[in-house]
Amino acid sequence: MLTLPSRLPVRLLSVPLAAVLVVLVPAGSAPGTVGRTPGAVRTLAADLDRLLADARLTGAQVSALVTDPATGEVVYEHAPGALLLPASTQKTVTAAAALDLLGPDHRFRTDVLAAGRRTGGVVDGDLVLRGGGDPSLLAADLDDLARQVADGGVTSVGGGVLADASRYDDVPLGPNWAWDDQAAYYSPQISALTLTTDGDYDPGTVRLTVTPGDAPGRPAAVRVTPAEAPVHLSGQVRTGAAGSERTVDVARRPGGNELVLSGSVPADADPGDEWIAVDRPAVLAATVFAAALARHGVTVHGPVAEGPAPEGGTELASHDSAPVSALMTPFLKLSNNGIAEHLIKEIGRVRADEGSWAAGTDEVRAFLHRGGLETGEARQVDGSGLSRHNLLSARRLTALLAFARRQSWFSTWYDALPVAGDARRMVGGTLTNRLRGTAAEGRVHAKTGSMTGVDALTGYVERPDGQPLAFAVIVNNFTATGPRSVIDAFVLRLAGGTTAKAVPTAPTARAGEPVTGAHDWENTCLAEARC
């Protein structure tokens, strides 16, 4: 595993990776040639040039830079200043800015207010569920808030439950996000009051569990989590023959929460999950909270509504999220878009008193300027890299990698990066099934980035002498077979490897999800060209 000096301050490709690496990495490049001697540097450069001349990159744009992060020495470069779509490698910038501008200990608070006069156990008015921007809020957290309200003696609410998402603006989707991704869990509506279903923390989503019927041709059973979610199911998933292909699809009609089911599931399949982004996530959270109040014996007479809390409310309950430092792991390991956008809007709210993408990204630019990281032109309009308006270069990414090592929050940021080939999902993350069984396994800590026509990787790789290199490779505008294997061969060469033994690979699955239904939005986008 790559260890940095203690003195520093504080969804898969069809071509097997191993087969490609054996072809791409020159047999004459022995391990250990990534060194300081001029001959070793020339050999490395020639090898990397040959990799980037691969026929699969014909017509594509490539930006690559390798540096010594301690000295800034350039080890290799190929159009390092080219402005390209970074996809999720942009999350390295967002994560660094959040740790610096919000601080590792920053938490998101959700609270409950009584908006009317209270007489004994009766609140004459609404209960306000006020969102604090928490991207990790779970139904269990709402249940605990309801318990606090009940334990405080409240038994009846004359009004309803008011969902207050006013901490952030009312723009739910990022600039230039794809209209046909609105139901995708990786493209959720961003709200200061939202809800997630599990420890992956995909905010603004519900989970549908699909279980085959008792015989082929019968309808499959579909269960929604949380059960109280204000969604309506239409259509049907059929049970197919044993061993048949799983073709389950869930669409959401724009402007509402009708979820349209189609496709089939094999009769012999285990239950499988689908995550869907909902419309008006604040209403989702408030509806689940209202149900929790009822379970705890609090009668709410009015409906769920949306709006800001009136002045003068009395706090009845509160919940604090885990600190930002703890959210870095699901954010970077799983390339969580929702967390990214909450961090950007929270930066805007805390630093500029405006919870918007514009305010947040302005503060990120100011952070980069103060750090001397404006090494060329760039454009950032969201936190996740989902927008196709974003532009970054390999030069800026490697400058960030060097800068981060000098910051007090570095270990948190570094430990949250995916680790190549590590089978533990919350360690390997989106690199779990890459470079496994090679000289680079466990020696690459890096952030992936993939969308249709985009593949990128940036981070640190341990050289054969144990010292780190910082690298960034961004490839844009390719079709057909993607450049994933070329990028991996590039990084393997930096690690001193020459060949890779064949190893089985499988999609990275969430807990409780079949391997065949991998919950990995980056690989899905790359393989299916759908985002």
Short mmCIF file of C-alpha atoms in Angstrom, two decimals:
data_model
loop_
_atom_site.label_atom_id
_atom_site.label_comp_id
_atom_site.label_asym_id
_atom_site.label_seq_id
_atom_site.Cartn_x
_atom_site.Cartn_y
_atom_site.Cartn_z
CA MET A 1 0.00 0.00 0.00
CA LEU A 2 1.24 3.50 -0.78
CA THR A 3 2.53 5.19 2.37
CA LEU A 4 3.35 8.88 2.28
CA PRO A 5 6.24 10.37 4.27
CA SER A 6 5.33 11.06 7.90
CA ARG A 7 7.19 14.38 7.85
CA LEU A 8 4.46 15.97 5.73
CA PRO A 9 1.98 18.14 7.60
CA VAL A 10 -0.96 17.38 8.32
CA ARG A 11 -20.75 0.16 -14.23
CA LEU A 12 -17.06 -3.01 -17.07
CA LEU A 13 -15.30 -3.32 -20.39
CA SER A 14 -15.68 -6.40 -22.58
CA VAL A 15 -11.94 -6.78 -23.27
CA PRO A 16 -10.16 -8.46 -20.31
CA LEU A 17 -7.77 -6.00 -18.68
CA ALA A 18 -4.99 -8.52 -18.21
CA ALA A 19 -4.92 -9.39 -21.89
CA VAL A 20 -4.71 -5.74 -22.89
CA LEU A 21 -1.96 -4.92 -20.41
CA VAL A 22 0.22 -7.75 -21.64
CA VAL A 23 0.00 -6.32 -25.15
CA LEU A 24 0.29 -2.65 -24.25
CA VAL A 25 3.17 -2.61 -21.78
CA PRO A 26 6.48 -3.10 -23.62
CA ALA A 27 8.29 -6.26 -22.62
CA GLY A 28 11.60 -4.39 -22.48
CA SER A 29 10.42 -2.02 -19.76
CA ALA A 30 11.58 -3.77 -16.64
CA PRO A 31 10.14 -3.09 -13.19
CA GLY A 32 11.98 -0.30 -11.42
CA THR A 33 12.70 1.85 -14.48
CA VAL A 34 10.55 4.68 -13.14
CA GLY A 35 13.60 6.30 -11.60
CA ARG A 36 15.65 9.47 -11.49
CA THR A 37 18.28 8.68 -14.14
CA PRO A 38 17.90 10.36 -17.53
CA GLY A 39 17.86 6.98 -19.23
CA ALA A 40 15.06 5.69 -17.01
CA VAL A 41 13.01 8.84 -17.59
CA ARG A 42 13.47 8.56 -21.36
CA THR A 43 12.45 4.90 -21.27
CA LEU A 44 9.37 5.72 -19.24
CA ALA A 45 8.39 8.54 -21.59
CA ALA A 46 8.78 6.31 -24.63
CA ASP A 47 6.68 3.61 -23.04
CA LEU A 48 3.91 6.02 -22.09
CA ASP A 49 3.98 7.61 -25.54
CA ARG A 50 3.44 4.17 -27.08
CA LEU A 51 0.48 3.55 -24.78
CA LEU A 52 -1.18 6.83 -25.72
CA ALA A 53 -0.63 6.04 -29.41
CA ASP A 54 -2.97 3.06 -29.10
CA ALA A 55 -5.44 2.77 -31.98
CA ARG A 56 -8.39 2.98 -29.58
CA LEU A 57 -7.45 6.60 -28.90
CA THR A 58 -7.53 7.58 -32.57
CA GLY A 59 -9.58 10.75 -32.85
CA ALA A 60 -9.84 11.13 -29.07
CA GLN A 61 -8.40 13.97 -27.00
CA VAL A 62 -5.93 13.05 -24.27
CA SER A 63 -4.40 15.11 -21.48
CA ALA A 64 -1.85 13.44 -19.20
CA LEU A 65 0.66 14.63 -16.64
CA VAL A 66 2.88 12.79 -14.16
CA THR A 67 4.82 14.71 -11.51
CA ASP A 68 6.81 14.25 -8.35
CA PRO A 69 4.35 15.74 -5.83
CA ALA A 70 7.12 16.68 -3.42
CA THR A 71 9.23 18.69 -5.87
CA GLY A 72 6.85 19.48 -8.73
CA GLU A 73 9.26 17.87 -11.20
CA VAL A 74 7.51 16.81 -14.40
CA VAL A 75 8.10 13.13 -15.07
CA TYR A 76 5.87 12.88 -18.15
CA GLU A 77 3.44 15.12 -20.00
CA HIS A 78 1.09 14.92 -22.95
CA ALA A 79 -0.99 18.02 -23.67
CA PRO A 80 -1.18 18.73 -19.92
CA GLY A 81 -2.99 22.05 -20.36
CA ALA A 82 -5.77 20.78 -22.61
CA LEU A 83 -9.22 21.62 -21.24
CA LEU A 84 -11.34 18.49 -21.19
CA LEU A 85 -14.44 17.12 -19.47
CA PRO A 86 -13.19 15.74 -16.14
CA ALA A 87 -16.31 13.75 -15.18
CA SER A 88 -15.99 12.59 -11.57
CA THR A 89 -12.30 13.39 -11.19
CA GLN A 90 -13.67 16.87 -10.47
CA LYS A 91 -14.80 15.47 -7.11
CA THR A 92 -11.19 15.71 -5.93
CA VAL A 93 -11.50 19.50 -6.22
CA THR A 94 -14.89 19.59 -4.47
CA ALA A 95 -13.68 17.34 -1.65
CA ALA A 96 -10.55 19.42 -1.06
CA ALA A 97 -12.54 22.66 -1.07
CA ALA A 98 -15.13 21.25 1.36
CA LEU A 99 -12.48 20.07 3.82
CA ASP A 100 -10.77 23.44 3.62
CA LEU A 101 -13.75 25.82 3.51
CA LEU A 102 -16.23 23.95 5.72
CA GLY A 103 -13.71 22.05 7.82
CA PRO A 104 -13.53 18.32 8.57
CA ASP A 105 -15.75 18.73 11.65
CA HIS A 106 -18.62 20.53 9.89
CA ARG A 107 -21.99 18.82 10.36
CA PHE A 108 -25.42 19.24 8.80
CA ARG A 109 -28.24 19.84 11.30
CA THR A 110 -31.88 18.85 10.77
CA ASP A 111 -34.34 20.11 13.35
CA VAL A 112 -38.02 20.16 14.22
CA LEU A 113 -39.79 23.37 15.22
CA ALA A 114 -43.21 24.09 16.67
CA ALA A 115 -44.55 26.90 14.49
CA GLY A 116 -47.54 27.68 16.75
CA ARG A 117 -48.36 28.14 20.39
CA ARG A 118 -48.00 25.06 22.54
CA THR A 119 -50.43 24.24 25.30
CA GLY A 120 -49.47 21.14 27.20
CA GLY A 121 -49.11 18.35 24.67
CA VAL A 122 -50.90 20.24 21.90
CA VAL A 123 -49.16 22.36 19.25
CA ASP A 124 -51.61 24.84 17.73
CA GLY A 125 -49.97 25.13 14.32
CA ASP A 126 -47.50 23.25 12.13
CA LEU A 127 -44.52 21.16 12.99
CA VAL A 128 -41.65 22.28 10.79
CA LEU A 129 -39.08 19.76 9.59
CA ARG A 130 -36.22 22.12 8.75
CA GLY A 131 -33.52 20.76 6.48
CA GLY A 132 -29.90 21.61 7.07
CA GLY A 133 -28.55 20.19 3.83
CA ASP A 134 -27.78 16.73 5.20
CA PRO A 135 -27.13 14.36 2.25
CA SER A 136 -27.00 11.37 4.62
CA LEU A 137 -30.36 11.72 6.38
CA LEU A 138 -31.99 8.31 6.85
CA ALA A 139 -35.52 7.23 7.74
CA ALA A 140 -34.08 6.05 11.08
CA ASP A 141 -32.92 9.61 11.76
CA LEU A 142 -36.42 10.92 11.09
CA ASP A 143 -37.80 8.26 13.42
CA ASP A 144 -35.43 9.47 16.13
CA LEU A 145 -36.60 13.06 15.59
CA ALA A 146 -40.20 11.90 15.96
CA ARG A 147 -39.27 10.06 19.17
CA GLN A 148 -37.70 13.24 20.55
CA VAL A 149 -40.89 15.15 19.80
CA ALA A 150 -43.01 12.52 21.54
CA ASP A 151 -40.62 12.26 24.50
CA GLY A 152 -40.94 16.02 24.87
CA GLY A 153 -44.63 15.58 25.61
CA VAL A 154 -46.20 16.52 22.29
CA THR A 155 -49.26 14.38 21.51
CA SER A 156 -51.23 16.43 18.98
CA VAL A 157 -50.44 18.88 16.17
CA GLY A 158 -53.29 21.09 15.03
CA GLY A 159 -51.59 21.89 11.74
CA GLY A 160 -49.53 19.71 9.43
CA VAL A 161 -45.88 18.95 8.74
CA LEU A 162 -44.12 21.78 6.93
CA ALA A 163 -41.04 20.80 4.88
CA ASP A 164 -38.55 23.66 5.07
CA ALA A 165 -35.77 23.38 2.46
CA SER A 166 -34.98 27.10 2.41
CA ARG A 167 -31.34 26.72 3.48
CA TYR A 168 -30.54 26.21 -0.21
CA ASP A 169 -32.06 27.76 -3.30
CA ASP A 170 -34.94 26.12 -5.14
CA VAL A 171 -32.96 25.05 -8.23
CA PRO A 172 -33.08 21.24 -8.05
CA LEU A 173 -30.83 20.20 -10.96
CA GLY A 174 -27.34 21.30 -11.91
CA PRO A 175 -26.35 23.29 -15.00
CA ASN A 176 -26.57 21.22 -18.18
CA TRP A 177 -27.54 18.01 -16.43
CA ALA A 178 -29.20 15.64 -18.89
CA TRP A 179 -33.00 15.88 -18.94
CA ASP A 180 -33.33 12.13 -19.48
CA ASP A 181 -31.28 11.35 -16.36
CA GLN A 182 -33.83 12.90 -13.99
CA ALA A 183 -34.96 9.53 -12.62
CA ALA A 184 -31.41 8.22 -12.24
CA TYR A 185 -30.17 7.92 -8.66
CA TYR A 186 -26.88 9.52 -9.71
CA SER A 187 -28.71 12.66 -10.88
CA PRO A 188 -30.95 13.51 -7.91
CA GLN A 189 -32.77 16.73 -7.20
CA ILE A 190 -30.68 18.69 -4.69
CA SER A 191 -32.62 20.01 -1.71
CA ALA A 192 -31.65 21.19 1.76
CA LEU A 193 -34.21 18.67 3.03
CA THR A 194 -33.88 15.24 1.51
CA LEU A 195 -33.71 11.56 2.38
CA THR A 196 -31.60 8.53 1.56
CA THR A 197 -32.32 4.83 1.97
CA ASP A 198 -29.01 3.32 3.13
CA GLY A 199 -25.36 3.88 3.96
CA ASP A 200 -24.38 4.69 0.38
CA TYR A 201 -26.16 8.02 1.00
CA ASP A 202 -27.74 8.64 -2.39
CA PRO A 203 -29.98 11.59 -1.40
CA GLY A 204 -33.42 12.16 -2.86
CA THR A 205 -33.97 8.52 -3.79
CA VAL A 206 -36.22 5.59 -3.01
CA ARG A 207 -35.31 1.92 -3.37
CA LEU A 208 -37.44 -0.63 -5.19
CA THR A 209 -36.82 -4.29 -4.33
CA VAL A 210 -37.96 -6.63 -7.13
CA THR A 211 -38.67 -10.28 -6.25
CA PRO A 212 -39.66 -12.88 -8.89
CA GLY A 213 -43.21 -14.23 -8.83
CA ASP A 214 -43.98 -17.83 -7.99
CA ALA A 215 -43.90 -18.93 -11.65
CA PRO A 216 -42.80 -17.65 -15.07
CA GLY A 217 -45.37 -15.25 -16.50
CA ARG A 218 -46.51 -14.07 -13.09
CA PRO A 219 -45.98 -10.47 -11.93
CA ALA A 220 -42.90 -9.84 -9.83
CA ALA A 221 -43.39 -8.37 -6.37
CA VAL A 222 -42.11 -4.79 -5.96
CA ARG A 223 -41.48 -3.29 -2.53
CA VAL A 224 -40.73 0.42 -2.01
CA THR A 225 -38.34 1.69 0.67
CA PRO A 226 -39.27 3.76 2.58
CA ALA A 227 -42.75 2.27 2.56
CA GLU A 228 -44.38 5.68 3.15
CA ALA A 229 -42.70 7.29 0.13
CA PRO A 230 -45.22 9.39 -1.86
CA VAL A 231 -44.68 7.51 -5.13
CA HIS A 232 -47.16 5.70 -7.36
CA LEU A 233 -46.27 2.50 -9.21
CA SER A 234 -47.66 1.72 -12.64
CA GLY A 235 -46.82 -0.94 -15.18
CA GLN A 236 -45.45 -4.31 -14.21
CA VAL A 237 -42.32 -6.41 -14.02
CA ARG A 238 -42.93 -9.93 -15.28
CA THR A 239 -41.30 -13.14 -14.09
CA GLY A 240 -39.25 -14.70 -16.88
CA ALA A 241 -37.97 -18.21 -17.32
CA ALA A 242 -35.22 -19.43 -15.03
CA GLY A 243 -31.87 -18.31 -16.38
CA SER A 244 -33.36 -15.60 -18.60
CA GLU A 245 -31.94 -12.08 -18.83
CA ARG A 246 -32.85 -9.51 -16.18
CA THR A 247 -34.39 -6.55 -18.02
CA VAL A 248 -36.02 -4.64 -15.16
CA ASP A 249 -36.49 -0.96 -15.90
CA VAL A 250 -38.01 1.77 -13.73
CA ALA A 251 -38.78 5.15 -15.28
CA ARG A 252 -40.19 8.23 -13.57
CA ARG A 253 -42.54 10.48 -15.47
CA PRO A 254 -41.24 14.10 -15.43
CA GLY A 255 -42.90 16.45 -13.00
CA GLY A 256 -44.21 13.82 -10.62
CA ASN A 257 -43.58 10.60 -8.79
CA GLU A 258 -45.25 8.01 -10.97
CA LEU A 259 -42.76 5.17 -11.33
CA VAL A 260 -43.34 3.12 -14.47
CA LEU A 261 -42.25 -0.52 -14.23
CA SER A 262 -41.35 -2.73 -17.18
CA GLY A 263 -39.16 -5.67 -18.13
CA SER A 264 -38.71 -9.07 -16.54
CA VAL A 265 -36.73 -10.83 -13.85
CA PRO A 266 -35.62 -14.50 -14.00
CA ALA A 267 -37.71 -16.89 -11.95
CA ASP A 268 -34.60 -18.18 -10.18
CA ALA A 269 -33.16 -14.73 -9.38
CA ASP A 270 -32.60 -13.36 -5.90
CA PRO A 271 -34.40 -10.13 -4.98
CA GLY A 272 -32.71 -7.18 -6.68
CA ASP A 273 -32.78 -3.45 -6.00
CA GLU A 274 -33.32 -0.37 -8.15
CA TRP A 275 -32.68 3.17 -6.88
CA ILE A 276 -34.78 5.99 -8.33
CA ALA A 277 -34.49 9.75 -7.84
CA VAL A 278 -37.79 11.32 -6.81
CA ASP A 279 -39.47 14.63 -7.53
CA ARG A 280 -39.64 17.06 -4.55
CA PRO A 281 -37.39 15.21 -2.10
CA ALA A 282 -38.35 17.57 0.74
CA VAL A 283 -41.90 16.22 0.53
CA LEU A 284 -40.51 12.68 0.63
CA ALA A 285 -38.66 13.44 3.87
CA ALA A 286 -41.63 15.21 5.45
CA THR A 287 -44.03 12.41 4.53
CA VAL A 288 -41.77 9.79 6.11
CA PHE A 289 -41.40 12.01 9.19
CA ALA A 290 -45.18 12.38 9.50
CA ALA A 291 -45.53 8.59 9.49
CA ALA A 292 -42.86 8.33 12.19
CA LEU A 293 -44.77 10.82 14.34
CA ALA A 294 -47.88 8.65 14.08
CA ARG A 295 -45.90 5.56 15.15
CA HIS A 296 -44.73 7.47 18.24
CA GLY A 297 -48.24 8.51 19.19
CA VAL A 298 -48.23 12.06 17.86
CA THR A 299 -51.42 12.89 15.95
CA VAL A 300 -50.95 15.35 13.07
CA HIS A 301 -54.23 16.79 11.84
CA GLY A 302 -53.01 18.68 8.76
CA PRO A 303 -51.27 17.68 5.52
CA VAL A 304 -47.65 17.74 4.46
CA ALA A 305 -46.71 21.04 2.78
CA GLU A 306 -43.59 22.90 1.68
CA GLY A 307 -42.38 26.30 2.82
CA PRO A 308 -39.99 28.20 5.08
CA ALA A 309 -40.42 28.09 8.83
CA PRO A 310 -42.19 31.15 10.23
CA GLU A 311 -40.26 33.40 12.63
CA GLY A 312 -40.34 32.54 16.29
CA GLY A 313 -40.58 28.75 16.13
CA THR A 314 -39.59 26.66 19.13
CA GLU A 315 -37.09 23.84 18.64
CA LEU A 316 -38.42 20.45 19.71
CA ALA A 317 -35.81 18.07 18.29
CA SER A 318 -32.58 18.01 16.31
CA HIS A 319 -30.25 15.64 14.51
CA ASP A 320 -26.63 16.25 13.49
CA SER A 321 -25.06 14.36 10.61
CA ALA A 322 -21.69 12.68 10.73
CA PRO A 323 -18.87 15.20 10.15
CA VAL A 324 -17.77 16.10 6.65
CA SER A 325 -14.60 14.07 7.22
CA ALA A 326 -16.70 10.89 7.61
CA LEU A 327 -18.79 11.68 4.53
CA MET A 328 -15.63 11.77 2.41
CA THR A 329 -15.50 7.96 2.26
CA PRO A 330 -18.86 7.31 0.54
CA PHE A 331 -18.41 10.53 -1.44
CA LEU A 332 -15.11 9.63 -3.09
CA LYS A 333 -15.03 5.83 -2.84
CA LEU A 334 -18.48 5.49 -4.47
CA SER A 335 -18.33 8.67 -6.56
CA ASN A 336 -21.51 9.97 -4.91
CA ASN A 337 -22.92 12.85 -6.95
CA GLY A 338 -25.55 13.86 -4.41
CA ILE A 339 -23.00 14.39 -1.65
CA ALA A 340 -20.88 16.45 -4.06
CA GLU A 341 -23.71 18.86 -4.82
CA HIS A 342 -24.73 19.22 -1.19
CA LEU A 343 -21.13 20.14 -0.35
CA ILE A 344 -21.07 22.79 -3.07
CA LYS A 345 -24.34 24.39 -1.96
CA GLU A 346 -23.27 24.18 1.69
CA ILE A 347 -20.00 25.94 0.86
CA GLY A 348 -22.02 28.70 -0.78
CA ARG A 349 -24.35 28.97 2.20
CA VAL A 350 -21.61 28.99 4.85
CA ARG A 351 -19.11 31.19 3.03
CA ALA A 352 -21.38 33.52 1.04
CA ASP A 353 -24.79 33.15 2.72
CA GLU A 354 -26.26 31.70 -0.48
CA GLY A 355 -26.88 27.99 -0.93
CA SER A 356 -26.55 27.84 -4.71
CA TRP A 357 -24.29 26.30 -7.31
CA ALA A 358 -23.10 29.74 -8.41
CA ALA A 359 -22.14 30.84 -4.91
CA GLY A 360 -20.52 27.53 -4.06
CA THR A 361 -18.41 27.28 -7.18
CA ASP A 362 -17.35 30.93 -6.78
CA GLU A 363 -16.00 30.04 -3.35
CA VAL A 364 -14.21 27.00 -4.79
CA ARG A 365 -12.53 29.22 -7.38
CA ALA A 366 -11.42 31.60 -4.63
CA PHE A 367 -10.00 28.63 -2.70
CA LEU A 368 -8.04 27.49 -5.75
CA HIS A 369 -6.75 31.02 -6.30
CA ARG A 370 -5.52 31.35 -2.72
CA GLY A 371 -3.79 27.99 -3.03
CA GLY A 372 -2.01 28.98 -6.23
CA LEU A 373 -3.84 26.26 -8.13
CA GLU A 374 -5.04 28.35 -11.06
CA THR A 375 -2.44 26.79 -13.32
CA GLY A 376 -4.48 27.55 -16.44
CA GLU A 377 -8.03 28.12 -17.54
CA ALA A 378 -10.77 25.88 -16.14
CA ARG A 379 -14.50 25.89 -15.51
CA GLN A 380 -16.47 24.29 -12.69
CA VAL A 381 -20.25 24.65 -12.54
CA ASP A 382 -21.22 21.81 -10.18
CA GLY A 383 -19.62 19.62 -7.55
CA SER A 384 -19.78 16.16 -9.06
CA GLY A 385 -18.58 16.63 -12.63
CA LEU A 386 -21.94 15.52 -14.01
CA SER A 387 -22.37 18.69 -16.07
CA ARG A 388 -20.81 18.82 -19.51
CA HIS A 389 -20.01 22.49 -18.92
CA ASN A 390 -17.11 21.52 -16.63
CA LEU A 391 -13.58 21.78 -18.01
CA LEU A 392 -10.34 20.81 -16.29
CA SER A 393 -6.80 19.94 -17.32
CA ALA A 394 -4.36 17.32 -16.13
CA ARG A 395 -2.11 20.17 -15.01
CA ARG A 396 -4.67 21.55 -12.58
CA LEU A 397 -5.47 18.11 -11.17
CA THR A 398 -1.84 17.25 -10.49
CA ALA A 399 -1.28 20.69 -8.94
CA LEU A 400 -4.13 19.87 -6.54
CA LEU A 401 -2.51 16.51 -5.72
CA ALA A 402 0.70 18.27 -4.71
CA PHE A 403 -1.12 21.03 -2.80
CA ALA A 404 -3.27 18.59 -0.83
CA ARG A 405 -0.23 16.83 0.65
CA ARG A 406 0.69 20.03 2.50
CA GLN A 407 -2.73 20.49 4.15
CA SER A 408 -3.86 19.44 7.62
CA TRP A 409 -6.82 17.57 6.13
CA PHE A 410 -4.71 15.55 3.68
CA SER A 411 -4.96 12.16 5.40
CA THR A 412 -8.78 12.34 5.39
CA TRP A 413 -8.84 13.25 1.71
CA TYR A 414 -6.22 10.69 0.72
CA ASP A 415 -7.79 7.81 2.68
CA ALA A 416 -11.13 8.48 0.95
CA LEU A 417 -9.69 7.93 -2.53
CA PRO A 418 -10.43 4.50 -4.06
CA VAL A 419 -7.61 1.94 -3.79
CA ALA A 420 -6.83 -0.13 -6.87
CA GLY A 421 -7.84 -3.79 -6.70
CA ASP A 422 -9.01 -3.78 -3.08
CA ALA A 423 -12.05 -6.06 -2.83
CA ARG A 424 -13.48 -4.21 0.17
CA ARG A 425 -16.14 -1.96 -1.28
CA MET A 426 -15.55 0.96 1.06
CA VAL A 427 -11.81 0.77 0.39
CA GLY A 428 -11.52 -0.11 -3.28
CA GLY A 429 -14.66 1.77 -4.27
CA THR A 430 -14.80 2.40 -8.01
CA LEU A 431 -11.29 0.91 -8.37
CA THR A 432 -12.22 -2.41 -6.71
CA ASN A 433 -12.08 -4.34 -9.98
CA ARG A 434 -9.27 -2.44 -11.67
CA LEU A 435 -5.58 -3.39 -11.66
CA ARG A 436 -6.33 -6.37 -9.44
CA GLY A 437 -3.59 -8.96 -9.60
CA THR A 438 -1.06 -6.49 -11.02
CA ALA A 439 1.95 -4.66 -9.60
CA ALA A 440 -0.34 -1.67 -9.05
CA GLU A 441 -2.82 -3.46 -6.77
CA GLY A 442 -3.03 -1.61 -3.45
CA ARG A 443 -0.48 0.95 -4.65
CA VAL A 444 -2.80 3.34 -6.45
CA HIS A 445 -5.06 5.77 -4.58
CA ALA A 446 -7.01 7.62 -7.24
CA LYS A 447 -10.34 9.10 -8.28
CA THR A 448 -12.13 7.71 -11.31
CA GLY A 449 -14.25 9.69 -13.75
CA SER A 450 -16.52 8.26 -16.46
CA MET A 451 -19.37 9.42 -18.65
CA THR A 452 -20.30 8.76 -22.24
CA GLY A 453 -17.17 9.61 -24.24
CA VAL A 454 -15.19 10.43 -21.08
CA ASP A 455 -12.79 8.31 -19.03
CA ALA A 456 -10.31 9.73 -16.53
CA LEU A 457 -8.21 8.83 -13.52
CA THR A 458 -6.20 11.05 -11.17
CA GLY A 459 -4.33 10.34 -7.97
CA TYR A 460 -1.17 8.84 -6.56
CA VAL A 461 0.78 5.74 -7.53
CA GLU A 462 3.64 4.21 -5.56
CA ARG A 463 6.84 3.87 -7.58
CA PRO A 464 9.03 0.77 -7.30
CA ASP A 465 11.29 2.72 -4.91
CA GLY A 466 8.32 3.36 -2.60
CA GLN A 467 7.98 7.05 -3.38
CA PRO A 468 4.73 8.52 -4.75
CA LEU A 469 4.01 9.99 -8.14
CA ALA A 470 1.03 12.24 -8.82
CA PHE A 471 -0.75 11.64 -12.11
CA ALA A 472 -3.80 12.62 -14.11
CA VAL A 473 -5.06 11.10 -17.35
CA ILE A 474 -8.19 12.47 -19.05
CA VAL A 475 -9.56 11.03 -22.31
CA ASN A 476 -12.49 12.64 -24.16
CA ASN A 477 -14.41 12.11 -27.39
CA PHE A 478 -13.94 8.42 -27.99
CA THR A 479 -16.45 5.95 -29.38
CA ALA A 480 -16.70 2.17 -29.55
CA THR A 481 -14.22 0.42 -27.22
CA GLY A 482 -13.25 2.79 -24.44
CA PRO A 483 -9.75 3.65 -23.25
CA ARG A 484 -10.06 2.13 -19.77
CA SER A 485 -7.47 -0.56 -20.41
CA VAL A 486 -5.03 2.01 -21.83
CA ILE A 487 -5.40 4.20 -18.75
CA ASP A 488 -4.83 1.21 -16.48
CA ALA A 489 -1.75 0.18 -18.47
CA PHE A 490 -0.45 3.76 -18.13
CA VAL A 491 -0.78 3.61 -14.34
CA LEU A 492 0.64 0.09 -14.16
CA ARG A 493 3.73 1.28 -16.02
CA LEU A 494 4.19 4.04 -13.44
CA ALA A 495 4.00 1.40 -10.72
CA GLY A 496 6.78 -0.53 -12.45
CA GLY A 497 4.65 -3.39 -13.74
CA THR A 498 5.03 -5.07 -17.11
CA THR A 499 2.41 -7.81 -17.21
CA ALA A 500 -0.74 -8.81 -15.38
CA LYS A 501 -2.02 -12.27 -14.67
CA ALA A 502 -5.59 -12.95 -15.65
CA VAL A 503 -7.97 -12.42 -12.75
CA PRO A 504 -11.77 -12.70 -12.65
CA THR A 505 -13.61 -9.43 -12.41
CA ALA A 506 -17.16 -8.66 -11.41
CA PRO A 507 -19.23 -5.52 -10.95
CA THR A 508 -19.12 -3.89 -7.55
CA ALA A 509 -22.44 -4.60 -5.86
CA ARG A 510 -24.12 -2.89 -2.94
CA ALA A 511 -24.98 -4.85 0.18
CA GLY A 512 -28.04 -6.96 -0.54
CA GLU A 513 -27.80 -6.45 -4.31
CA PRO A 514 -27.00 -9.19 -6.83
CA VAL A 515 -23.62 -8.82 -8.52
CA THR A 516 -25.42 -8.78 -11.87
CA GLY A 517 -27.16 -5.53 -10.93
CA ALA A 518 -24.11 -3.49 -10.02
CA HIS A 519 -24.79 -0.12 -8.42
CA ASP A 520 -21.90 1.66 -10.12
CA TRP A 521 -23.10 4.64 -12.10
CA GLU A 522 -19.71 5.44 -13.67
CA ASN A 523 -19.29 2.02 -15.25
CA THR A 524 -22.94 1.98 -16.34
CA CYS A 525 -22.51 5.33 -18.07
CA LEU A 526 -19.34 4.22 -19.83
CA ALA A 527 -20.57 0.81 -20.90
CA GLU A 528 -24.07 1.82 -21.98
CA ALA A 529 -23.35 5.36 -23.25
CA ARG A 530 -26.40 6.64 -21.41
CA CYS A 531 -25.24 9.77 -19.57
#
